PDB file of N, CA and C in Angstrom:
ATOM      1  N   VAL A  27      31.570 -11.138 -52.203  1.00 93.00           N
ATOM      2  CA  VAL A  27      31.959 -10.776 -50.852  1.00 93.00           C
ATOM      3  C   VAL A  27      31.036 -11.463 -49.851  1.00 93.00           C
ATOM      4  N   LEU A  28      29.733 -11.490 -50.139  1.00 92.00           N
ATOM      5  CA  LEU A  28      28.790 -12.124 -49.215  1.00 92.00           C
ATOM      6  C   LEU A  28      29.043 -13.621 -49.091  1.00 92.00           C
ATOM      7  N   LEU A  29      29.334 -14.256 -50.204  1.00 95.00           N
ATOM      8  CA  LEU A  29      29.610 -15.690 -50.162  1.00 95.00           C
ATOM      9  C   LEU A  29      30.901 -15.965 -49.386  1.00 95.00           C
ATOM     10  N   GLY A  30      31.883 -15.102 -49.543  1.00 95.00           N
ATOM     11  CA  GLY A  30      33.125 -15.236 -48.791  1.00 95.00           C
ATOM     12  C   GLY A  30      32.901 -15.060 -47.300  1.00 95.00           C
ATOM     13  N   MET A  31      32.050 -14.098 -46.938  1.00 94.00           N
ATOM     14  CA  MET A  31      31.737 -13.891 -45.519  1.00 94.00           C
ATOM     15  C   MET A  31      31.068 -15.123 -44.928  1.00 94.00           C
ATOM     16  N   ALA A  32      30.099 -15.674 -45.653  1.00 95.00           N
ATOM     17  CA  ALA A  32      29.386 -16.857 -45.168  1.00 95.00           C
ATOM     18  C   ALA A  32      30.342 -18.043 -45.055  1.00 95.00           C
ATOM     19  N   ALA A  33      31.196 -18.224 -46.062  1.00 96.00           N
ATOM     20  CA  ALA A  33      32.134 -19.350 -46.043  1.00 96.00           C
ATOM     21  C   ALA A  33      33.123 -19.229 -44.892  1.00 96.00           C
ATOM     22  N   TYR A  34      33.669 -18.043 -44.694  1.00 95.00           N
ATOM     23  CA  TYR A  34      34.656 -17.853 -43.624  1.00 95.00           C
ATOM     24  C   TYR A  34      34.021 -18.079 -42.256  1.00 95.00           C
ATOM     25  N   PHE A  35      32.887 -17.451 -42.017  1.00 93.00           N
ATOM     26  CA  PHE A  35      32.233 -17.587 -40.715  1.00 93.00           C
ATOM     27  C   PHE A  35      31.829 -19.025 -40.455  1.00 93.00           C
ATOM     28  N   CYS A  36      31.286 -19.681 -41.470  1.00 94.00           N
ATOM     29  CA  CYS A  36      30.891 -21.072 -41.301  1.00 94.00           C
ATOM     30  C   CYS A  36      32.102 -21.970 -41.104  1.00 94.00           C
ATOM     31  N   GLY A  37      33.187 -21.689 -41.782  1.00 92.00           N
ATOM     32  CA  GLY A  37      34.396 -22.482 -41.611  1.00 92.00           C
ATOM     33  C   GLY A  37      34.947 -22.389 -40.205  1.00 92.00           C
ATOM     34  N   VAL A  38      34.867 -21.225 -39.612  1.00 90.00           N
ATOM     35  CA  VAL A  38      35.384 -21.033 -38.254  1.00 90.00           C
ATOM     36  C   VAL A  38      34.411 -21.586 -37.212  1.00 90.00           C
ATOM     37  N   ALA A  39      33.132 -21.228 -37.339  1.00 90.00           N
ATOM     38  CA  ALA A  39      32.144 -21.616 -36.340  1.00 90.00           C
ATOM     39  C   ALA A  39      31.552 -22.996 -36.590  1.00 90.00           C
ATOM     40  N   GLN A  40      31.691 -23.517 -37.796  1.00 92.00           N
ATOM     41  CA  GLN A  40      31.103 -24.785 -38.210  1.00 92.00           C
ATOM     42  C   GLN A  40      29.608 -24.816 -37.907  1.00 92.00           C
ATOM     43  N   SER A  41      28.936 -23.763 -38.283  1.00 92.00           N
ATOM     44  CA  SER A  41      27.502 -23.628 -38.092  1.00 92.00           C
ATOM     45  C   SER A  41      26.891 -23.005 -39.353  1.00 92.00           C
ATOM     46  N   PRO A  42      26.539 -23.834 -40.341  1.00 94.00           N
ATOM     47  CA  PRO A  42      26.122 -23.295 -41.634  1.00 94.00           C
ATOM     48  C   PRO A  42      24.829 -22.485 -41.604  1.00 94.00           C
ATOM     49  N   LEU A  43      23.859 -22.901 -40.822  1.00 94.00           N
ATOM     50  CA  LEU A  43      22.604 -22.143 -40.790  1.00 94.00           C
ATOM     51  C   LEU A  43      22.788 -20.785 -40.119  1.00 94.00           C
ATOM     52  N   THR A  44      23.543 -20.751 -39.063  1.00 93.00           N
ATOM     53  CA  THR A  44      23.812 -19.483 -38.394  1.00 93.00           C
ATOM     54  C   THR A  44      24.571 -18.539 -39.309  1.00 93.00           C
ATOM     55  N   ALA A  45      25.563 -19.044 -40.005  1.00 93.00           N
ATOM     56  CA  ALA A  45      26.335 -18.211 -40.931  1.00 93.00           C
ATOM     57  C   ALA A  45      25.437 -17.661 -42.029  1.00 93.00           C
ATOM     58  N   THR A  46      24.567 -18.506 -42.563  1.00 94.00           N
ATOM     59  CA  THR A  46      23.661 -18.065 -43.628  1.00 94.00           C
ATOM     60  C   THR A  46      22.723 -16.977 -43.135  1.00 94.00           C
ATOM     61  N   ILE A  47      22.128 -17.179 -41.986  1.00 93.00           N
ATOM     62  CA  ILE A  47      21.158 -16.207 -41.469  1.00 93.00           C
ATOM     63  C   ILE A  47      21.835 -14.882 -41.137  1.00 93.00           C
ATOM     64  N   ILE A  48      22.997 -14.932 -40.511  1.00 94.00           N
ATOM     65  CA  ILE A  48      23.680 -13.689 -40.144  1.00 94.00           C
ATOM     66  C   ILE A  48      24.073 -12.896 -41.378  1.00 94.00           C
ATOM     67  N   VAL A  49      24.659 -13.561 -42.370  1.00 93.00           N
ATOM     68  CA  VAL A  49      25.065 -12.837 -43.584  1.00 93.00           C
ATOM     69  C   VAL A  49      23.840 -12.339 -44.343  1.00 93.00           C
ATOM     70  N   MET A  50      22.771 -13.121 -44.360  1.00 92.00           N
ATOM     71  CA  MET A  50      21.544 -12.687 -45.038  1.00 92.00           C
ATOM     72  C   MET A  50      20.965 -11.450 -44.352  1.00 92.00           C
ATOM     73  N   GLU A  51      21.020 -11.417 -43.041  1.00 92.00           N
ATOM     74  CA  GLU A  51      20.536 -10.242 -42.312  1.00 92.00           C
ATOM     75  C   GLU A  51      21.437  -9.030 -42.536  1.00 92.00           C
ATOM     76  N   ILE A  52      22.739  -9.238 -42.648  1.00 91.00           N
ATOM     77  CA  ILE A  52      23.665  -8.134 -42.883  1.00 91.00           C
ATOM     78  C   ILE A  52      23.374  -7.464 -44.222  1.00 91.00           C
ATOM     79  N   CYS A  53      23.152  -8.286 -45.253  1.00 91.00           N
ATOM     80  CA  CYS A  53      22.939  -7.703 -46.581  1.00 91.00           C
ATOM     81  C   CYS A  53      21.478  -7.349 -46.834  1.00 91.00           C
ATOM     82  N   ASP A  54      20.556  -7.789 -45.985  1.00 89.00           N
ATOM     83  CA  ASP A  54      19.120  -7.501 -46.112  1.00 89.00           C
ATOM     84  C   ASP A  54      18.610  -7.892 -47.500  1.00 89.00           C
ATOM     85  N   ASN A  55      18.994  -9.104 -47.938  1.00 85.00           N
ATOM     86  CA  ASN A  55      18.611  -9.577 -49.259  1.00 85.00           C
ATOM     87  C   ASN A  55      18.329 -11.075 -49.174  1.00 85.00           C
ATOM     88  N   GLN A  56      17.060 -11.453 -49.278  1.00 87.00           N
ATOM     89  CA  GLN A  56      16.693 -12.857 -49.178  1.00 87.00           C
ATOM     90  C   GLN A  56      16.882 -13.605 -50.503  1.00 87.00           C
ATOM     91  N   GLN A  57      17.200 -12.920 -51.562  1.00 91.00           N
ATOM     92  CA  GLN A  57      17.370 -13.557 -52.866  1.00 91.00           C
ATOM     93  C   GLN A  57      18.667 -14.363 -52.945  1.00 91.00           C
ATOM     94  N   VAL A  58      19.612 -14.109 -52.080  1.00 91.00           N
ATOM     95  CA  VAL A  58      20.889 -14.817 -52.101  1.00 91.00           C
ATOM     96  C   VAL A  58      20.926 -15.986 -51.121  1.00 91.00           C
ATOM     97  N   THR A  59      19.767 -16.329 -50.560  1.00 92.00           N
ATOM     98  CA  THR A  59      19.716 -17.362 -49.518  1.00 92.00           C
ATOM     99  C   THR A  59      20.243 -18.704 -50.016  1.00 92.00           C
ATOM    100  N   LEU A  60      19.822 -19.140 -51.170  1.00 94.00           N
ATOM    101  CA  LEU A  60      20.238 -20.442 -51.677  1.00 94.00           C
ATOM    102  C   LEU A  60      21.747 -20.485 -51.928  1.00 94.00           C
ATOM    103  N   ALA A  61      22.287 -19.424 -52.496  1.00 95.00           N
ATOM    104  CA  ALA A  61      23.732 -19.368 -52.738  1.00 95.00           C
ATOM    105  C   ALA A  61      24.498 -19.343 -51.414  1.00 95.00           C
ATOM    106  N   LEU A  62      23.981 -18.608 -50.439  1.00 95.00           N
ATOM    107  CA  LEU A  62      24.632 -18.564 -49.126  1.00 95.00           C
ATOM    108  C   LEU A  62      24.604 -19.937 -48.462  1.00 95.00           C
ATOM    109  N   LEU A  63      23.458 -20.622 -48.530  1.00 95.00           N
ATOM    110  CA  LEU A  63      23.353 -21.955 -47.937  1.00 95.00           C
ATOM    111  C   LEU A  63      24.316 -22.932 -48.591  1.00 95.00           C
ATOM    112  N   ALA A  64      24.379 -22.915 -49.915  1.00 96.00           N
ATOM    113  CA  ALA A  64      25.276 -23.826 -50.621  1.00 96.00           C
ATOM    114  C   ALA A  64      26.732 -23.557 -50.241  1.00 96.00           C
ATOM    115  N   THR A  65      27.094 -22.296 -50.200  1.00 96.00           N
ATOM    116  CA  THR A  65      28.462 -21.925 -49.836  1.00 96.00           C
ATOM    117  C   THR A  65      28.772 -22.320 -48.397  1.00 96.00           C
ATOM    118  N   ALA A  66      27.830 -22.068 -47.491  1.00 96.00           N
ATOM    119  CA  ALA A  66      28.037 -22.379 -46.083  1.00 96.00           C
ATOM    120  C   ALA A  66      28.192 -23.888 -45.864  1.00 96.00           C
ATOM    121  N   PHE A  67      27.377 -24.687 -46.529  1.00 96.00           N
ATOM    122  CA  PHE A  67      27.485 -26.134 -46.346  1.00 96.00           C
ATOM    123  C   PHE A  67      28.761 -26.684 -46.973  1.00 96.00           C
ATOM    124  N   LEU A  68      29.205 -26.098 -48.056  1.00 97.00           N
ATOM    125  CA  LEU A  68      30.480 -26.499 -48.640  1.00 97.00           C
ATOM    126  C   LEU A  68      31.633 -26.160 -47.689  1.00 97.00           C
ATOM    127  N   ALA A  69      31.600 -24.952 -47.139  1.00 96.00           N
ATOM    128  CA  ALA A  69      32.631 -24.544 -46.178  1.00 96.00           C
ATOM    129  C   ALA A  69      32.578 -25.405 -44.920  1.00 96.00           C
ATOM    130  N   PHE A  70      31.395 -25.793 -44.506  1.00 96.00           N
ATOM    131  CA  PHE A  70      31.233 -26.658 -43.343  1.00 96.00           C
ATOM    132  C   PHE A  70      31.913 -28.003 -43.575  1.00 96.00           C
ATOM    133  N   GLY A  71      31.687 -28.592 -44.750  1.00 96.00           N
ATOM    134  CA  GLY A  71      32.303 -29.870 -45.075  1.00 96.00           C
ATOM    135  C   GLY A  71      33.818 -29.790 -45.112  1.00 96.00           C
ATOM    136  N   VAL A  72      34.338 -28.746 -45.734  1.00 96.00           N
ATOM    137  CA  VAL A  72      35.792 -28.577 -45.811  1.00 96.00           C
ATOM    138  C   VAL A  72      36.376 -28.341 -44.424  1.00 96.00           C
ATOM    139  N   SER A  73      35.694 -27.539 -43.626  1.00 93.00           N
ATOM    140  CA  SER A  73      36.172 -27.242 -42.278  1.00 93.00           C
ATOM    141  C   SER A  73      36.194 -28.500 -41.417  1.00 93.00           C
ATOM    142  N   ARG A  74      35.188 -29.346 -41.546  1.00 93.00           N
ATOM    143  CA  ARG A  74      35.150 -30.592 -40.771  1.00 93.00           C
ATOM    144  C   ARG A  74      36.267 -31.539 -41.172  1.00 93.00           C
ATOM    145  N   MET A  75      36.650 -31.519 -42.457  1.00 94.00           N
ATOM    146  CA  MET A  75      37.760 -32.375 -42.894  1.00 94.00           C
ATOM    147  C   MET A  75      39.083 -31.888 -42.297  1.00 94.00           C
ATOM    148  N   VAL A  76      39.237 -30.565 -42.190  1.00 91.00           N
ATOM    149  CA  VAL A  76      40.478 -29.996 -41.668  1.00 91.00           C
ATOM    150  C   VAL A  76      40.542 -30.106 -40.151  1.00 91.00           C
ATOM    151  N   CYS A  77      39.460 -29.747 -39.496  1.00 87.00           N
ATOM    152  CA  CYS A  77      39.412 -29.741 -38.029  1.00 87.00           C
ATOM    153  C   CYS A  77      38.040 -30.246 -37.587  1.00 87.00           C
ATOM    154  N   PRO A  78      37.967 -31.441 -37.011  1.00 87.00           N
ATOM    155  CA  PRO A  78      36.667 -32.009 -36.668  1.00 87.00           C
ATOM    156  C   PRO A  78      35.921 -31.288 -35.546  1.00 87.00           C
ATOM    157  N   ARG A  79      36.645 -30.519 -34.720  1.00 85.00           N
ATOM    158  CA  ARG A  79      35.974 -29.807 -33.623  1.00 85.00           C
ATOM    159  C   ARG A  79      35.797 -28.341 -33.974  1.00 85.00           C
ATOM    160  N   PRO A  80      34.607 -27.780 -33.726  1.00 85.00           N
ATOM    161  CA  PRO A  80      34.402 -26.351 -33.965  1.00 85.00           C
ATOM    162  C   PRO A  80      35.304 -25.509 -33.064  1.00 85.00           C
ATOM    163  N   LEU A  81      35.676 -24.336 -33.535  1.00 82.00           N
ATOM    164  CA  LEU A  81      36.584 -23.455 -32.807  1.00 82.00           C
ATOM    165  C   LEU A  81      36.039 -23.102 -31.430  1.00 82.00           C
ATOM    166  N   TYR A  82      34.772 -22.712 -31.364  1.00 84.00           N
ATOM    167  CA  TYR A  82      34.220 -22.271 -30.091  1.00 84.00           C
ATOM    168  C   TYR A  82      34.144 -23.412 -29.085  1.00 84.00           C
ATOM    169  N   SER A  83      33.883 -24.622 -29.532  1.00 85.00           N
ATOM    170  CA  SER A  83      33.881 -25.771 -28.619  1.00 85.00           C
ATOM    171  C   SER A  83      35.286 -26.043 -28.088  1.00 85.00           C
ATOM    172  N   ALA A  84      36.266 -25.969 -28.954  1.00 85.00           N
ATOM    173  CA  ALA A  84      37.651 -26.196 -28.522  1.00 85.00           C
ATOM    174  C   ALA A  84      38.088 -25.123 -27.523  1.00 85.00           C
ATOM    175  N   LEU A  85      37.752 -23.876 -27.793  1.00 88.00           N
ATOM    176  CA  LEU A  85      38.105 -22.793 -26.866  1.00 88.00           C
ATOM    177  C   LEU A  85      37.390 -22.954 -25.533  1.00 88.00           C
ATOM    178  N   ALA A  86      36.108 -23.331 -25.566  1.00 91.00           N
ATOM    179  CA  ALA A  86      35.351 -23.511 -24.330  1.00 91.00           C
ATOM    180  C   ALA A  86      35.920 -24.663 -23.506  1.00 91.00           C
ATOM    181  N   ASN A  87      36.266 -25.766 -24.161  1.00 92.00           N
ATOM    182  CA  ASN A  87      36.839 -26.899 -23.436  1.00 92.00           C
ATOM    183  C   ASN A  87      38.189 -26.541 -22.821  1.00 92.00           C
ATOM    184  N   GLY A  88      38.998 -25.802 -23.556  1.00 91.00           N
ATOM    185  CA  GLY A  88      40.282 -25.358 -23.012  1.00 91.00           C
ATOM    186  C   GLY A  88      40.102 -24.456 -21.804  1.00 91.00           C
ATOM    187  N   PHE A  89      39.124 -23.562 -21.867  1.00 94.00           N
ATOM    188  CA  PHE A  89      38.843 -22.664 -20.746  1.00 94.00           C
ATOM    189  C   PHE A  89      38.370 -23.462 -19.525  1.00 94.00           C
ATOM    190  N   LEU A  90      37.482 -24.442 -19.757  1.00 95.00           N
ATOM    191  CA  LEU A  90      36.986 -25.241 -18.636  1.00 95.00           C
ATOM    192  C   LEU A  90      38.104 -26.058 -17.994  1.00 95.00           C
ATOM    193  N   GLU A  91      38.974 -26.639 -18.817  1.00 94.00           N
ATOM    194  CA  GLU A  91      40.090 -27.403 -18.265  1.00 94.00           C
ATOM    195  C   GLU A  91      41.022 -26.515 -17.441  1.00 94.00           C
ATOM    196  N   LYS A  92      41.297 -25.321 -17.943  1.00 94.00           N
ATOM    197  CA  LYS A  92      42.154 -24.390 -17.221  1.00 94.00           C
ATOM    198  C   LYS A  92      41.510 -23.969 -15.902  1.00 94.00           C
ATOM    199  N   THR A  93      40.211 -23.704 -15.928  1.00 94.00           N
ATOM    200  CA  THR A  93      39.499 -23.306 -14.723  1.00 94.00           C
ATOM    201  C   THR A  93      39.498 -24.428 -13.693  1.00 94.00           C
ATOM    202  N   GLU A  94      39.285 -25.664 -14.154  1.00 94.00           N
ATOM    203  CA  GLU A  94      39.296 -26.798 -13.233  1.00 94.00           C
ATOM    204  C   GLU A  94      40.677 -27.003 -12.617  1.00 94.00           C
ATOM    205  N   ARG A  95      41.739 -26.849 -13.422  1.00 92.00           N
ATOM    206  CA  ARG A  95      43.098 -26.971 -12.886  1.00 92.00           C
ATOM    207  C   ARG A  95      43.359 -25.903 -11.825  1.00 92.00           C
ATOM    208  N   MET A  96      42.928 -24.679 -12.098  1.00 92.00           N
ATOM    209  CA  MET A  96      43.134 -23.594 -11.138  1.00 92.00           C
ATOM    210  C   MET A  96      42.356 -23.845  -9.852  1.00 92.00           C
ATOM    211  N   ALA A  97      41.131 -24.375  -9.972  1.00 90.00           N
ATOM    212  CA  ALA A  97      40.327 -24.664  -8.787  1.00 90.00           C
ATOM    213  C   ALA A  97      40.960 -25.786  -7.965  1.00 90.00           C
ATOM    214  N   ARG A  98      41.464 -26.826  -8.646  1.00 89.00           N
ATOM    215  CA  ARG A  98      42.130 -27.909  -7.917  1.00 89.00           C
ATOM    216  C   ARG A  98      43.387 -27.416  -7.220  1.00 89.00           C
ATOM    217  N   GLN A  99      44.137 -26.563  -7.910  1.00 89.00           N
ATOM    218  CA  GLN A  99      45.356 -26.013  -7.318  1.00 89.00           C
ATOM    219  C   GLN A  99      45.029 -25.146  -6.105  1.00 89.00           C
ATOM    220  N   ALA A 100      43.966 -24.356  -6.215  1.00 85.00           N
ATOM    221  CA  ALA A 100      43.576 -23.496  -5.089  1.00 85.00           C
ATOM    222  C   ALA A 100      43.118 -24.330  -3.901  1.00 85.00           C
ATOM    223  N   SER A 101      42.361 -25.400  -4.145  1.00 84.00           N
ATOM    224  CA  SER A 101      41.931 -26.247  -3.029  1.00 84.00           C
ATOM    225  C   SER A 101      43.109 -27.009  -2.446  1.00 84.00           C
ATOM    226  N   HIS A 102      44.056 -27.405  -3.289  1.00 82.00           N
ATOM    227  CA  HIS A 102      45.260 -28.095  -2.807  1.00 82.00           C
ATOM    228  C   HIS A 102      46.097 -27.145  -1.949  1.00 82.00           C
ATOM    229  N   ASP A 103      46.242 -25.907  -2.389  1.00 79.00           N
ATOM    230  CA  ASP A 103      47.003 -24.915  -1.616  1.00 79.00           C
ATOM    231  C   ASP A 103      46.310 -24.621  -0.279  1.00 79.00           C
ATOM    232  N   LYS A 104      44.973 -24.598  -0.302  1.00 77.00           N
ATOM    233  CA  LYS A 104      44.228 -24.330   0.928  1.00 77.00           C
ATOM    234  C   LYS A 104      44.412 -25.468   1.928  1.00 77.00           C
ATOM    235  N   LEU A 105      44.461 -26.704   1.449  1.00 76.00           N
ATOM    236  CA  LEU A 105      44.649 -27.854   2.333  1.00 76.00           C
ATOM    237  C   LEU A 105      46.040 -27.880   2.944  1.00 76.00           C
ATOM    238  N   GLU A 106      47.036 -27.397   2.206  1.00 76.00           N
ATOM    239  CA  GLU A 106      48.404 -27.378   2.711  1.00 76.00           C
ATOM    240  C   GLU A 106      48.591 -26.352   3.825  1.00 76.00           C
ATOM    241  N   LYS A 107      47.796 -25.317   3.837  1.00 68.00           N
ATOM    242  CA  LYS A 107      47.935 -24.262   4.862  1.00 68.00           C
ATOM    243  C   LYS A 107      47.333 -24.649   6.131  1.00 68.00           C
TER     244      LYS A 107
END
């Protein structure tokens, strides 16, 4: 279960060290660190092959683009008035 948690989180976030540390802290067991790291780096490699951009970066870029479009539209509407 711990290895699955690390793999899933790392696959989504594409951050193997963060996934390893968070799962290690959740289980409060430093003996599984090497297995967690190996699993996280494997999941990282597979995730990069499937989707080269991390989920959070893609979401942040989409949010920024939407915000910029809304700001341009608001300034355009203000100029028309």
